[in-house]
Short mmCIF file of C-alpha atoms in Angstrom, two decimals:
data_model
loop_
_atom_site.label_atom_id
_atom_site.label_comp_id
_atom_site.label_asym_id
_atom_site.label_seq_id
_atom_site.Cartn_x
_atom_site.Cartn_y
_atom_site.Cartn_z
CA MET A 1 41.24 -121.19 -48.61
CA PRO A 2 40.25 -117.77 -47.19
CA PHE A 3 36.62 -116.80 -46.97
CA GLU A 4 35.20 -114.33 -49.46
CA ALA A 5 32.47 -112.14 -48.01
CA SER A 6 29.59 -110.53 -49.86
CA PRO A 7 26.22 -109.15 -48.81
CA ILE A 8 23.13 -110.86 -50.16
CA PRO A 9 21.21 -108.24 -52.19
CA ASP A 10 18.05 -106.90 -50.54
CA ARG A 11 18.59 -109.02 -47.42
CA PRO A 12 20.32 -108.12 -44.15
CA VAL A 13 22.55 -111.18 -44.55
CA LEU A 14 26.27 -111.62 -45.19
CA GLU A 15 27.45 -114.65 -47.15
CA LEU A 16 30.91 -116.11 -46.59
CA VAL A 17 32.24 -118.65 -49.06
CA GLY A 18 35.41 -120.65 -48.45
CA GLU A 19 35.85 -124.28 -47.41
CA GLU A 20 32.22 -124.05 -46.36
CA ARG A 21 29.32 -121.72 -47.13
CA VAL A 22 28.22 -119.60 -44.16
CA LEU A 23 25.41 -117.08 -43.70
CA CYS A 24 25.71 -114.41 -41.02
CA VAL A 25 22.93 -112.32 -39.47
CA GLY A 26 22.65 -110.24 -36.34
CA ASP A 27 20.45 -108.04 -34.22
CA LEU A 28 17.24 -109.99 -34.78
CA HIS A 29 15.69 -108.51 -31.62
CA ILE A 30 12.97 -111.16 -31.39
CA GLY A 31 10.28 -109.74 -29.12
CA ILE A 32 10.85 -106.06 -29.92
CA GLU A 33 7.16 -105.84 -30.81
CA ALA A 34 6.21 -106.05 -27.10
CA ASP A 35 8.39 -103.01 -26.38
CA MET A 36 6.90 -101.15 -29.35
CA ARG A 37 3.38 -102.06 -28.22
CA PHE A 38 4.19 -100.60 -24.77
CA ARG A 39 5.18 -97.36 -26.56
CA GLY A 40 1.91 -97.29 -28.52
CA VAL A 41 3.13 -98.76 -31.82
CA ILE A 42 1.26 -101.92 -32.78
CA VAL A 43 3.40 -104.20 -34.94
CA PRO A 44 2.73 -107.93 -35.33
CA SER A 45 5.53 -110.35 -34.53
CA GLN A 46 8.20 -110.43 -37.25
CA THR A 47 9.81 -113.68 -36.08
CA HIS A 48 7.98 -115.87 -38.59
CA ARG A 49 9.03 -113.56 -41.45
CA MET A 50 12.70 -113.65 -40.37
CA GLU A 51 12.51 -117.43 -40.00
CA LYS A 52 11.05 -117.82 -43.50
CA GLU A 53 13.72 -115.58 -45.05
CA LEU A 54 16.49 -117.59 -43.41
CA LYS A 55 14.89 -120.90 -44.45
CA ASP A 56 14.63 -119.63 -48.04
CA LEU A 57 18.39 -118.96 -48.04
CA ALA A 58 19.44 -122.24 -46.39
CA GLU A 59 19.95 -124.47 -49.42
CA GLY A 60 23.61 -125.38 -49.79
CA VAL A 61 24.61 -123.52 -46.63
CA ASP A 62 26.81 -125.33 -44.09
CA ARG A 63 26.46 -122.96 -41.16
CA LEU A 64 24.42 -120.04 -39.86
CA VAL A 65 26.19 -117.54 -37.58
CA VAL A 66 24.05 -115.16 -35.50
CA ILE A 67 26.13 -112.28 -34.13
CA GLY A 68 24.09 -111.31 -31.12
CA ASP A 69 20.93 -109.68 -29.90
CA VAL A 70 18.69 -112.60 -30.76
CA LYS A 71 16.10 -111.30 -28.31
CA HIS A 72 15.14 -107.77 -27.35
CA GLN A 73 14.15 -107.50 -23.66
CA VAL A 74 16.92 -106.64 -21.25
CA PRO A 75 17.18 -107.47 -18.44
CA GLY A 76 15.14 -110.64 -18.43
CA SER A 77 12.89 -111.98 -21.16
CA THR A 78 9.28 -111.59 -22.22
CA LYS A 79 6.72 -114.37 -22.65
CA GLN A 80 6.92 -113.75 -26.41
CA GLU A 81 10.69 -114.35 -26.37
CA HIS A 82 10.35 -117.54 -24.30
CA ILE A 83 7.93 -118.88 -26.91
CA GLU A 84 9.44 -117.58 -30.15
CA VAL A 85 13.21 -117.97 -29.59
CA PRO A 86 13.17 -121.78 -29.06
CA ARG A 87 10.66 -122.29 -31.88
CA PHE A 88 12.76 -120.11 -34.23
CA PHE A 89 15.99 -122.02 -33.61
CA ASN A 90 14.38 -125.49 -33.57
CA SER A 91 12.88 -124.70 -36.96
CA LEU A 92 16.17 -123.36 -38.40
CA LEU A 93 18.06 -126.45 -37.20
CA ASN A 94 15.96 -128.44 -39.68
CA HIS A 95 17.55 -126.37 -42.47
CA TYR A 96 21.06 -125.53 -41.24
CA PRO A 97 23.50 -128.29 -40.22
CA ARG A 98 25.18 -125.99 -37.72
CA ILE A 99 24.22 -122.75 -35.93
CA ASP A 100 26.63 -120.58 -33.93
CA LEU A 101 25.56 -117.66 -31.75
CA VAL A 102 27.79 -114.91 -30.36
CA LYS A 103 26.03 -113.44 -27.33
CA GLY A 104 24.97 -109.81 -27.58
CA ASN A 105 24.11 -107.38 -24.81
CA HIS A 106 20.39 -108.27 -25.10
CA ASP A 107 20.99 -112.03 -24.84
CA THR A 108 20.80 -112.46 -21.06
CA ASP A 109 20.14 -116.12 -20.17
CA ILE A 110 19.69 -116.96 -23.86
CA GLU A 111 21.26 -120.40 -23.31
CA ARG A 112 18.14 -121.51 -21.42
CA MET A 113 15.99 -120.81 -24.49
CA LEU A 114 18.20 -122.43 -27.12
CA PRO A 115 18.27 -126.02 -28.35
CA SER A 116 21.46 -127.82 -27.27
CA ARG A 117 22.65 -128.07 -30.90
CA VAL A 118 23.18 -124.28 -31.06
CA THR A 119 26.80 -123.44 -30.16
CA VAL A 120 26.93 -120.35 -27.95
CA HIS A 121 30.06 -118.16 -27.85
CA ASP A 122 30.67 -115.46 -25.25
CA GLN A 123 30.86 -111.72 -25.94
CA GLY A 124 34.54 -111.99 -26.94
CA GLY A 125 33.41 -113.74 -30.13
CA PHE A 126 34.97 -116.62 -32.03
CA VAL A 127 37.13 -117.28 -35.07
CA MET A 128 36.36 -119.53 -38.01
CA ASP A 129 39.40 -119.95 -40.25
CA ASP A 130 40.41 -116.35 -41.06
CA VAL A 131 37.14 -114.65 -40.00
CA GLY A 132 36.35 -113.28 -36.54
CA PHE A 133 32.77 -112.89 -35.37
CA VAL A 134 31.73 -110.55 -32.54
CA HIS A 135 28.55 -108.76 -31.54
CA GLY A 136 30.23 -105.43 -30.90
CA HIS A 137 29.01 -104.29 -27.49
CA ALA A 138 32.18 -105.57 -25.80
CA TRP A 139 35.82 -105.67 -26.83
CA PRO A 140 36.61 -108.73 -28.99
CA SER A 141 39.15 -111.32 -27.89
CA GLU A 142 42.73 -110.99 -29.14
CA GLU A 143 42.17 -113.97 -31.42
CA VAL A 144 39.12 -112.32 -32.99
CA MET A 145 40.97 -109.01 -33.41
CA SER A 146 43.82 -110.84 -35.18
CA SER A 147 41.47 -112.17 -37.88
CA ARG A 148 41.87 -111.15 -41.50
CA LEU A 149 38.16 -110.25 -41.61
CA LEU A 150 36.02 -109.07 -38.70
CA VAL A 151 32.23 -109.44 -38.83
CA MET A 152 30.39 -107.35 -36.25
CA GLY A 153 26.78 -106.51 -35.44
CA HIS A 154 25.30 -104.29 -32.72
CA ASN A 155 23.01 -102.43 -35.08
CA HIS A 156 19.60 -101.64 -33.70
CA PRO A 157 16.29 -101.61 -35.57
CA ALA A 158 14.44 -98.34 -35.85
CA VAL A 159 11.11 -97.11 -37.17
CA ILE A 160 10.79 -93.66 -38.73
CA PHE A 161 7.42 -91.95 -38.34
CA GLU A 162 6.62 -89.16 -40.79
CA ASP A 163 3.55 -86.94 -40.55
CA GLY A 164 1.80 -85.18 -43.43
CA LEU A 165 4.07 -82.16 -42.97
CA HIS A 166 7.18 -84.34 -43.46
CA HIS A 167 8.29 -84.14 -39.83
CA ASN A 168 10.19 -87.27 -38.87
CA GLN A 169 10.52 -89.02 -35.55
CA VAL A 170 12.76 -92.04 -35.04
CA GLU A 171 11.81 -94.69 -32.46
CA ARG A 172 14.48 -97.21 -31.51
#
């Protein structure tokens, strides 16, 4: 039975329904707040909020697929990432029977932060039935490219600042 894909309204999450029910997210950029703080923008950590949203959606879901850029700092990792990434995934594993991660360009040495129950796929992506998953910073494998449906991330969060004169500045 082929997967049917549909976005979840008002959430940056894709739902795939077929033989199993799968949720797909990407570009979490855990730890981006440290980079923003360095640039003078004070934003509290958003990891707990993302974790809560994913927990709220977990009922009846068989698998969570994260399509890259779990963390933000590249190269290396920040103290915040070393604390929040393992906690985030350990918590989600209490709600999702299976978690897959396709490595993104920001996910250097991510394996060392993840619980062993998280399945890590390289930048070429992976295929589940008729759906290919890839982050998008590197060319997908032939198998992924041959999929009926391709799910790709590599979107980056941004903040738009607007002054009283309606001048906008985008910070990525």
